[in-house]
Amino acid sequence: MTQCLRRKVAATSLAATGALLLAGCLQQPGSGSGSGFGPDNAETDSDGVVTILGAFGGAEAEAFNASLEEFEERTGIDVQYTSDQDFTNTIRARTGSGQAPDIAIFPQPGGLMEQAAADAVQPVDLYLDMASLEETLVPGFLDAATDEEGRVYGAPMRMAVKSLVWYPQDAYAAGGYNTEPETLDDLADIAQQIRDDGVAPWCMGWESDQATGWVGTDWIEEYMLRLHGPEVYDQWTSHEIPFNDPRVVEAFEAYGDLIFEDGNVLGGPSNVLAVPFSEAILPAFEEPAECLMERQGNFITGFMPSDIQANLDSEVGLFVFPRSASGDYTDQPILGGGDLAALMNGNDPDSIAVMQFLTSDSFGGPWAQAGGWLSPHSTFDASLYPDELTRRTAEIVADADVFRFDGSDLMPNAVGGGTFWTGMVDWVNGASAEDVTTAIEESWPASEGEDS
């Protein structure tokens, strides 16, 4: 459902002038690309109203708007947010017809870079202080919004974190297991100890209707990052190396050592296709616990039992899915996602001012307090998060060496939202890693420009 939330806040010429001056101060000399965008253009269309198009709605839209209220009151700028569940097609249509919003918030980097290639988005170095931005973000966060020439076209408004391992505190503590494994080998040792105690180490579920298999793709991405590092990961997601490269097969095999180990996964590997991803963690909170660990994104707390959600800090623990100690890459990566804000109307000083706020560590306080939101900035006031578990998640990201976006979101949709998902199902049903990766490679669209 599309909804447009408007606020009746008086716009003032003083606010527009201040925004223009601020944008001029932050523009980096010599960084322009020669386009008509930016505060140096004498033609401005400031009207005190800034339109934003995004994909999130409902309670998230309400929290987003609440996080803008103080800014609107202070500046007099009226921010009008529209939620569109068909965001990808809508932004294409509106841009193509000359009706682009002032700002678009892209849920996936591929759509942003498509619009950047069409010269519909302003490079962020024209209006943001890049040095300050890169200093507060996890290293690598901007890479997915960077073109081949090194220009960045979007900056994160929020982030999601996938490289997390969750466990029930009481049952885990009763077993005396390590809560801070440093390496994948340490994690394998923990799993062995849990198996020896007669419990399945891993809770796991992949079932997600037509999207069944996406959970498995996340695991492969985790291993690609840990075994081979961000450079090879980028080559893989951009198809600079084939999908059936031996290093990708190695990632499958590493995950296979975990999922196919007898007794390692509750119900066995074939059962994961029948267990909804939203229910996989539930057996961890049974008495006694039937499994003890789940690797899943920070959203998973919303699917935990209501009594657990009411006492997250005392009931649930987590640690980062650890690094490799013996692969090509031994630093600690983080896999995740984020909503990338992009300026589409570079001639509007009000829109520039909104972008500067949205992408700063000052944005998001009310959303953080409401829950379900994480700032991409390590300098965000962590006291605003509603619980210690969220603060711990933010700390894990801040301590990471590099951040990378979910790989399937970076690939063409025919692969990342198609054959990669179905290939994971084939693999867990017994197909070899070589056959699965070769089939996915053969499905890669001939046109590299296909939407991701």
Coordinates of C-alpha atoms in Angstrom, one line a residue:
M1 CA 0.0 0.0 0.0
T2 CA 1.2 3.5 -0.9
Q3 CA 0.7 6.1 1.8
C4 CA 1.8 9.7 1.8
L5 CA 2.3 11.3 5.2
R6 CA 2.3 15.0 5.2
R7 CA 3.1 17.5 8.0
K8 CA 1.9 21.1 8.0
V9 CA 5.2 22.8 9.0
A10 CA 5.7 26.3 7.6
A11 CA 8.7 26.6 5.3
T12 CA 10.9 29.7 5.6
S13 CA 13.3 31.3 3.3
L14 CA 15.8 31.4 6.1
A15 CA 15.9 27.6 6.4
A16 CA 16.5 27.3 2.6
T17 CA 19.3 29.9 2.7
G18 CA 20.9 28.1 5.6
A19 CA 20.8 24.8 3.9
L20 CA 22.3 26.3 0.7
L21 CA 25.2 27.8 2.7
L22 CA 25.7 24.5 4.6
A23 CA 25.8 22.5 1.3
G24 CA 28.3 25.0 -0.2
C25 CA 30.6 24.6 2.8
L26 CA 30.6 20.8 2.6
Q27 CA 31.1 20.5 -1.2
Q28 CA 34.6 19.2 -1.9
P29 CA 36.5 21.4 -4.4
G30 CA 37.2 19.7 -7.7
S31 CA 34.9 16.7 -7.0
G32 CA 32.2 17.8 -9.4
S33 CA 31.4 15.6 -12.4
G34 CA 30.3 18.4 -14.7
S35 CA 26.5 17.6 -14.2
G36 CA 23.9 20.3 -13.5
F37 CA 23.5 18.9 -10.0
G38 CA 24.6 20.6 -6.8
P39 CA 24.6 23.9 -5.0
D40 CA 26.9 25.6 -7.6
N41 CA 24.0 25.5 -10.0
A42 CA 22.2 28.9 -9.9
E43 CA 18.9 27.3 -10.7
T44 CA 17.3 26.1 -7.5
D45 CA 13.7 24.9 -6.9
S46 CA 13.4 25.3 -3.2
D47 CA 9.8 25.4 -2.0
G48 CA 10.2 24.2 1.6
V49 CA 8.9 20.8 0.8
V50 CA 11.1 17.6 0.3
T51 CA 9.5 14.4 -1.1
I52 CA 11.0 11.0 -0.2
L53 CA 10.1 7.7 -1.7
G54 CA 11.0 4.4 0.1
A55 CA 9.9 0.8 0.4
F56 CA 9.2 0.6 4.1
G57 CA 5.7 1.2 5.5
G58 CA 3.5 0.7 8.6
A59 CA 5.2 1.1 11.9
E60 CA 8.6 1.6 10.2
A61 CA 7.2 4.6 8.3
E62 CA 5.8 6.0 11.5
A63 CA 9.1 5.7 13.3
F64 CA 10.9 7.2 10.3
N65 CA 8.6 10.2 10.3
A66 CA 8.9 10.5 14.1
S67 CA 12.7 10.7 13.6
L68 CA 12.2 13.7 11.3
E69 CA 9.9 15.7 13.5
E70 CA 12.5 17.7 15.5
F71 CA 14.4 18.4 12.3
E72 CA 11.3 19.7 10.6
E73 CA 10.4 22.0 13.5
R74 CA 13.9 23.3 13.7
T75 CA 14.4 24.0 9.9
G76 CA 10.8 24.6 8.8
I77 CA 11.2 22.0 6.0
D78 CA 8.2 19.9 5.3
V79 CA 9.3 16.3 4.6
Q80 CA 6.7 14.2 2.8
Y81 CA 7.4 10.4 2.8
T82 CA 5.7 8.0 0.5
S83 CA 5.9 4.2 1.0
D84 CA 5.7 2.0 -2.0
Q85 CA 5.9 -1.8 -1.8
D86 CA 6.7 -1.8 -5.6
F87 CA 9.6 0.6 -5.1
T88 CA 11.9 -0.8 -7.7
N89 CA 9.4 -0.4 -10.6
T90 CA 8.0 2.8 -9.2
I91 CA 11.3 4.6 -9.0
R92 CA 12.1 3.5 -12.6
A93 CA 8.8 4.8 -13.8
R94 CA 8.9 8.1 -12.0
T95 CA 12.5 8.8 -13.0
G96 CA 11.7 7.9 -16.6
S97 CA 8.8 10.3 -16.7
G98 CA 10.6 13.2 -15.0
Q99 CA 8.7 12.8 -11.7
A100 CA 11.4 11.5 -9.5
P101 CA 11.2 12.3 -5.8
D102 CA 13.7 14.7 -4.2
I103 CA 15.2 11.8 -2.3
A104 CA 14.9 8.0 -2.8
I105 CA 15.7 5.4 -0.2
F106 CA 16.9 2.3 -1.9
P107 CA 16.5 -1.1 -0.1
Q108 CA 19.1 -2.6 -2.4
P109 CA 22.3 -1.2 -3.9
G110 CA 21.5 -2.5 -7.4
G111 CA 18.6 -0.2 -8.0
L112 CA 20.6 2.7 -6.8
M113 CA 23.5 2.1 -9.1
E114 CA 21.0 1.6 -12.0
Q115 CA 19.7 5.1 -11.4
A116 CA 23.2 6.4 -11.0
A117 CA 24.2 5.0 -14.3
A118 CA 21.2 6.9 -15.8
D119 CA 22.5 10.2 -14.3
A120 CA 19.5 10.4 -12.1
V121 CA 21.3 10.6 -8.8
Q122 CA 23.8 13.1 -7.5
P123 CA 27.2 11.9 -6.2
V124 CA 27.3 12.3 -2.5
D125 CA 30.7 14.0 -2.4
L126 CA 29.0 17.1 -3.8
Y127 CA 27.0 17.7 -0.6
L128 CA 28.4 15.4 2.2
D129 CA 31.6 15.6 4.1
M130 CA 33.1 12.3 2.8
A131 CA 36.0 12.2 5.3
S132 CA 33.6 12.5 8.3
L133 CA 31.1 10.0 6.8
E134 CA 33.8 7.3 6.2
E135 CA 35.2 7.9 9.6
T136 CA 31.9 7.0 11.4
L137 CA 30.8 4.1 9.1
V138 CA 32.0 0.5 9.2
P139 CA 34.7 0.1 6.6
G140 CA 33.2 -1.0 3.3
F141 CA 29.7 0.2 3.9
L142 CA 29.9 2.7 0.9
D143 CA 31.5 0.2 -1.5
A144 CA 28.2 -1.1 -2.8
A145 CA 27.1 2.5 -3.7
T146 CA 30.4 3.2 -5.5
D147 CA 30.8 3.1 -9.3
E148 CA 33.8 2.0 -11.3
E149 CA 35.2 5.5 -11.2
G150 CA 35.1 5.7 -7.5
R151 CA 32.1 8.0 -7.2
V152 CA 29.7 7.3 -4.3
Y153 CA 26.0 7.8 -5.0
G154 CA 24.2 6.9 -1.8
A155 CA 24.7 6.8 1.9
P156 CA 23.1 4.5 4.5
M157 CA 20.1 5.6 6.5
R158 CA 19.9 2.4 8.5
M159 CA 21.5 -1.0 8.6
A160 CA 20.7 -4.7 9.1
V161 CA 23.2 -7.2 10.4
K162 CA 23.2 -10.9 9.5
S163 CA 26.5 -12.2 10.9
L164 CA 25.1 -12.9 14.4
V165 CA 24.7 -16.2 16.4
W166 CA 21.8 -16.2 18.9
Y167 CA 21.4 -18.6 21.9
P168 CA 19.2 -19.0 25.0
Q169 CA 21.3 -17.7 27.9
D170 CA 20.2 -20.2 30.6
A171 CA 20.6 -23.4 28.6
Y172 CA 23.8 -22.2 27.0
A173 CA 25.3 -21.2 30.4
A174 CA 24.2 -24.6 31.9
G175 CA 26.3 -26.3 29.3
G176 CA 29.3 -24.1 30.0
Y177 CA 29.9 -23.2 26.4
N178 CA 32.2 -20.5 25.1
T179 CA 30.2 -17.3 24.4
E180 CA 33.0 -15.5 22.5
P181 CA 34.5 -17.9 19.9
E182 CA 37.2 -16.1 18.0
T183 CA 37.4 -18.3 14.9
L184 CA 35.4 -20.8 12.9
D185 CA 37.5 -23.6 14.4
D186 CA 36.4 -22.4 17.9
L187 CA 32.8 -22.4 16.8
A188 CA 33.2 -26.0 15.5
D189 CA 34.6 -27.0 18.9
I190 CA 31.5 -25.5 20.6
A191 CA 29.3 -27.5 18.3
Q192 CA 31.2 -30.7 19.1
Q193 CA 30.7 -30.1 22.8
I194 CA 27.0 -29.5 22.4
R195 CA 26.6 -32.7 20.3
D196 CA 28.5 -34.6 23.0
D197 CA 26.0 -33.4 25.5
G198 CA 23.2 -34.9 23.4
V199 CA 21.7 -31.6 21.9
A200 CA 21.7 -30.4 18.4
P201 CA 24.0 -27.4 18.2
W202 CA 22.2 -25.6 15.3
C203 CA 18.7 -24.4 15.0
M204 CA 18.0 -23.9 11.3
G205 CA 15.0 -23.3 9.0
W206 CA 15.0 -22.3 5.3
E207 CA 11.3 -22.5 4.4
S208 CA 10.0 -19.2 3.1
D209 CA 7.3 -20.0 0.5
Q210 CA 8.5 -19.0 -3.0
A211 CA 11.7 -17.6 -1.4
T212 CA 12.8 -20.8 0.2
G213 CA 16.5 -21.1 0.0
W214 CA 17.5 -17.5 0.8
V215 CA 18.7 -18.5 4.3
G216 CA 21.1 -20.9 2.7
T217 CA 22.4 -18.2 0.4
D218 CA 23.3 -16.1 3.4
W219 CA 25.4 -18.9 4.8
I220 CA 27.4 -19.2 1.5
E221 CA 27.9 -15.5 1.6
E222 CA 29.2 -15.7 5.1
Y223 CA 31.8 -18.3 4.2
M224 CA 32.8 -16.5 1.0
L225 CA 33.6 -13.5 3.1
R226 CA 35.5 -15.4 5.7
L227 CA 37.5 -17.7 3.6
H228 CA 38.3 -15.4 0.7
G229 CA 37.8 -11.8 1.8
P230 CA 35.9 -8.8 0.5
E231 CA 37.9 -8.5 -2.8
V232 CA 37.1 -12.0 -4.0
Y233 CA 33.5 -11.6 -2.6
D234 CA 33.1 -8.5 -4.7
Q235 CA 34.4 -10.3 -7.8
W236 CA 31.9 -13.1 -7.2
T237 CA 28.8 -10.9 -6.7
S238 CA 29.7 -8.7 -9.7
H239 CA 30.5 -11.8 -11.9
E240 CA 34.1 -10.9 -12.4
I241 CA 34.7 -14.5 -11.5
P242 CA 32.3 -17.3 -12.5
F243 CA 29.7 -18.5 -10.0
N244 CA 31.4 -22.0 -10.2
D245 CA 34.8 -20.7 -9.3
P246 CA 36.7 -23.2 -7.1
R247 CA 36.6 -20.7 -4.2
V248 CA 32.8 -20.6 -4.4
V249 CA 32.7 -24.4 -4.3
E250 CA 35.0 -24.3 -1.3
A251 CA 32.5 -22.0 0.5
F252 CA 29.8 -24.6 -0.2
E253 CA 32.0 -27.4 1.1
A254 CA 32.8 -25.4 4.3
Y255 CA 29.1 -24.9 5.0
G256 CA 28.6 -28.5 4.1
D257 CA 30.9 -29.5 6.9
L258 CA 28.5 -27.8 9.3
I259 CA 25.1 -28.6 7.9
F260 CA 25.7 -32.3 6.9
E261 CA 27.6 -33.3 10.1
D262 CA 25.5 -36.0 11.8
G263 CA 23.5 -34.5 14.7
N264 CA 24.7 -30.9 14.0
V265 CA 21.3 -29.5 12.8
L266 CA 18.0 -30.1 14.6
G267 CA 16.0 -32.6 12.5
G268 CA 18.9 -33.1 10.0
P269 CA 19.7 -31.1 6.9
S270 CA 16.7 -32.2 4.8
N271 CA 14.4 -31.0 7.5
V272 CA 15.5 -27.4 7.2
L273 CA 13.4 -27.1 4.0
A274 CA 10.3 -27.8 6.0
V275 CA 11.0 -25.5 8.9
P276 CA 9.9 -21.8 8.4
F277 CA 12.9 -19.5 8.9
S278 CA 10.7 -17.6 11.4
E279 CA 10.2 -20.6 13.6
A280 CA 13.7 -22.1 13.5
I281 CA 14.8 -20.4 16.8
L282 CA 11.7 -21.6 18.8
P283 CA 13.1 -25.0 19.9
A284 CA 16.0 -23.2 21.6
F285 CA 13.5 -21.9 24.2
E286 CA 11.9 -25.3 24.9
E287 CA 12.4 -27.1 28.2
P288 CA 14.9 -28.7 27.7
A289 CA 16.4 -26.8 24.7
E290 CA 16.3 -28.9 21.5
C291 CA 19.0 -26.8 19.8
L292 CA 21.2 -24.0 21.0
M293 CA 22.5 -21.7 18.2
E294 CA 21.0 -19.9 15.2
R295 CA 22.9 -17.7 12.8
Q296 CA 20.4 -15.1 11.6
G297 CA 19.9 -11.4 11.2
N298 CA 19.1 -8.9 13.9
F299 CA 15.4 -9.1 12.9
I300 CA 15.0 -12.6 14.4
T301 CA 14.2 -11.3 17.9
G302 CA 10.8 -10.3 16.5
F303 CA 10.0 -14.0 16.0
M304 CA 11.0 -15.2 19.4
P305 CA 8.3 -16.2 21.9
S306 CA 6.5 -13.2 23.5
D307 CA 7.8 -13.9 27.0
I308 CA 11.3 -14.0 25.6
Q309 CA 10.9 -10.8 23.8
A310 CA 9.7 -9.2 27.0
N311 CA 13.0 -10.1 28.7
L312 CA 15.5 -10.1 25.8
D313 CA 18.5 -9.0 27.9
S314 CA 18.1 -11.8 30.5
E315 CA 16.9 -14.5 28.1
V316 CA 19.0 -14.2 24.9
G317 CA 22.7 -14.0 24.2
L318 CA 24.6 -13.4 20.9
F319 CA 28.0 -13.3 19.4
V320 CA 29.4 -12.5 16.0
F321 CA 29.7 -15.3 13.5
P322 CA 33.5 -15.6 13.8
R323 CA 36.3 -15.1 11.3
S324 CA 38.5 -17.7 9.7
A325 CA 41.9 -18.4 11.1
S326 CA 43.3 -20.3 8.2
G327 CA 41.8 -19.0 4.9
D328 CA 42.9 -16.3 2.5
Y329 CA 41.4 -13.7 4.8
T330 CA 41.6 -13.7 8.6
D331 CA 40.0 -10.3 9.6
Q332 CA 36.4 -10.1 11.0
P333 CA 33.8 -9.3 8.3
I334 CA 30.1 -8.5 8.8
L335 CA 27.4 -9.4 6.3
G336 CA 24.3 -7.3 6.2
G337 CA 22.2 -4.8 4.4
G338 CA 21.0 -1.2 4.6
D339 CA 18.7 1.4 3.2
L340 CA 20.7 3.8 1.0
A341 CA 19.4 7.3 0.8
A342 CA 20.1 9.1 -2.5
L343 CA 19.6 12.7 -3.7
M344 CA 17.7 12.9 -6.9
N345 CA 17.0 16.7 -6.9
G346 CA 20.4 18.3 -6.5
N347 CA 19.1 21.8 -7.2
D348 CA 17.1 21.9 -4.0
P349 CA 19.0 23.1 -0.9
D350 CA 16.2 21.8 1.4
S351 CA 16.7 18.3 -0.1
I352 CA 20.4 18.6 0.5
A353 CA 19.8 19.6 4.1
V354 CA 17.5 16.6 4.6
M355 CA 20.1 14.2 3.1
Q356 CA 22.8 15.6 5.4
F357 CA 20.5 14.8 8.4
L358 CA 19.3 11.4 7.2
T359 CA 22.9 10.1 6.7
S360 CA 24.3 11.5 9.9
D361 CA 24.8 9.9 13.3
S362 CA 22.1 12.4 14.6
F363 CA 19.3 10.7 12.8
G364 CA 17.1 7.9 14.2
G365 CA 16.7 8.5 17.9
P366 CA 13.0 7.9 18.1
W367 CA 13.2 5.0 15.7
A368 CA 16.0 3.4 17.8
Q369 CA 13.9 3.8 21.0
A370 CA 10.9 2.2 19.3
G371 CA 13.1 -0.8 18.4
G372 CA 13.9 -2.6 15.2
W373 CA 16.4 0.0 13.9
L374 CA 20.2 0.2 13.9
S375 CA 22.3 3.2 12.9
P376 CA 25.1 2.5 10.4
H377 CA 27.3 5.0 12.4
S378 CA 29.6 3.8 15.2
T379 CA 29.2 7.2 16.7
F380 CA 25.4 7.0 17.2
D381 CA 24.3 7.4 20.8
A382 CA 23.9 3.8 21.8
S383 CA 22.0 4.8 25.0
L384 CA 19.0 5.4 22.7
Y385 CA 18.7 1.7 21.9
P386 CA 15.9 0.0 23.9
D387 CA 17.9 -3.0 25.2
E388 CA 21.4 -4.3 25.8
L389 CA 21.1 -6.8 23.1
T390 CA 20.7 -4.1 20.5
R391 CA 23.6 -2.2 21.9
R392 CA 25.7 -5.4 21.7
T393 CA 24.7 -5.8 18.1
A394 CA 25.8 -2.2 17.3
E395 CA 29.1 -2.9 19.2
I396 CA 29.7 -6.0 17.1
V397 CA 29.3 -4.0 13.9
A398 CA 31.5 -1.1 15.1
D399 CA 34.3 -3.6 15.9
A400 CA 34.2 -5.3 12.5
D401 CA 37.0 -4.9 10.0
V402 CA 34.8 -4.7 6.9
F403 CA 31.1 -4.6 5.9
R404 CA 29.6 -6.2 2.9
F405 CA 26.0 -6.2 1.5
D406 CA 24.1 -9.4 1.1
G407 CA 25.5 -11.0 -2.0
S408 CA 22.2 -12.1 -3.5
D409 CA 20.9 -8.6 -3.3
L410 CA 23.9 -7.5 -5.4
M411 CA 23.4 -10.1 -8.1
P412 CA 20.9 -9.9 -11.0
N413 CA 17.5 -10.8 -9.7
A414 CA 17.3 -13.9 -12.0
V415 CA 20.2 -15.3 -9.9
G416 CA 20.1 -13.6 -6.5
G417 CA 16.3 -14.0 -6.2
G418 CA 16.0 -17.1 -8.4
T419 CA 18.6 -19.7 -9.3
F420 CA 20.7 -19.1 -6.2
W421 CA 17.7 -19.8 -4.0
T422 CA 16.6 -22.9 -5.9
G423 CA 20.2 -24.1 -6.2
M424 CA 20.6 -24.1 -2.4
V425 CA 17.5 -26.3 -2.2
D426 CA 18.9 -28.7 -4.8
W427 CA 22.2 -28.8 -2.9
V428 CA 20.7 -29.6 0.5
N429 CA 18.7 -32.3 -1.3
G430 CA 21.9 -34.0 -2.4
A431 CA 23.2 -32.2 -5.6
S432 CA 26.9 -31.6 -5.6
A433 CA 28.4 -28.2 -5.1
E434 CA 30.0 -28.4 -8.5
D435 CA 26.7 -29.1 -10.3
V436 CA 24.8 -26.5 -8.4
T437 CA 27.3 -23.7 -8.9
T438 CA 27.6 -24.6 -12.6
A439 CA 23.9 -24.5 -13.0
I440 CA 23.7 -21.1 -11.4
E441 CA 26.6 -19.9 -13.5
E442 CA 24.8 -20.9 -16.7
S443 CA 21.7 -19.0 -15.5
W444 CA 23.6 -15.7 -15.1
P445 CA 22.0 -13.2 -17.6
A446 CA 23.9 -12.4 -20.7
S447 CA 23.2 -8.7 -20.0
E448 CA 25.2 -7.6 -16.9
G449 CA 23.0 -4.6 -16.6
E450 CA 19.9 -6.6 -15.6
D451 CA 18.3 -5.4 -12.4
S452 CA 19.6 -6.7 -9.1

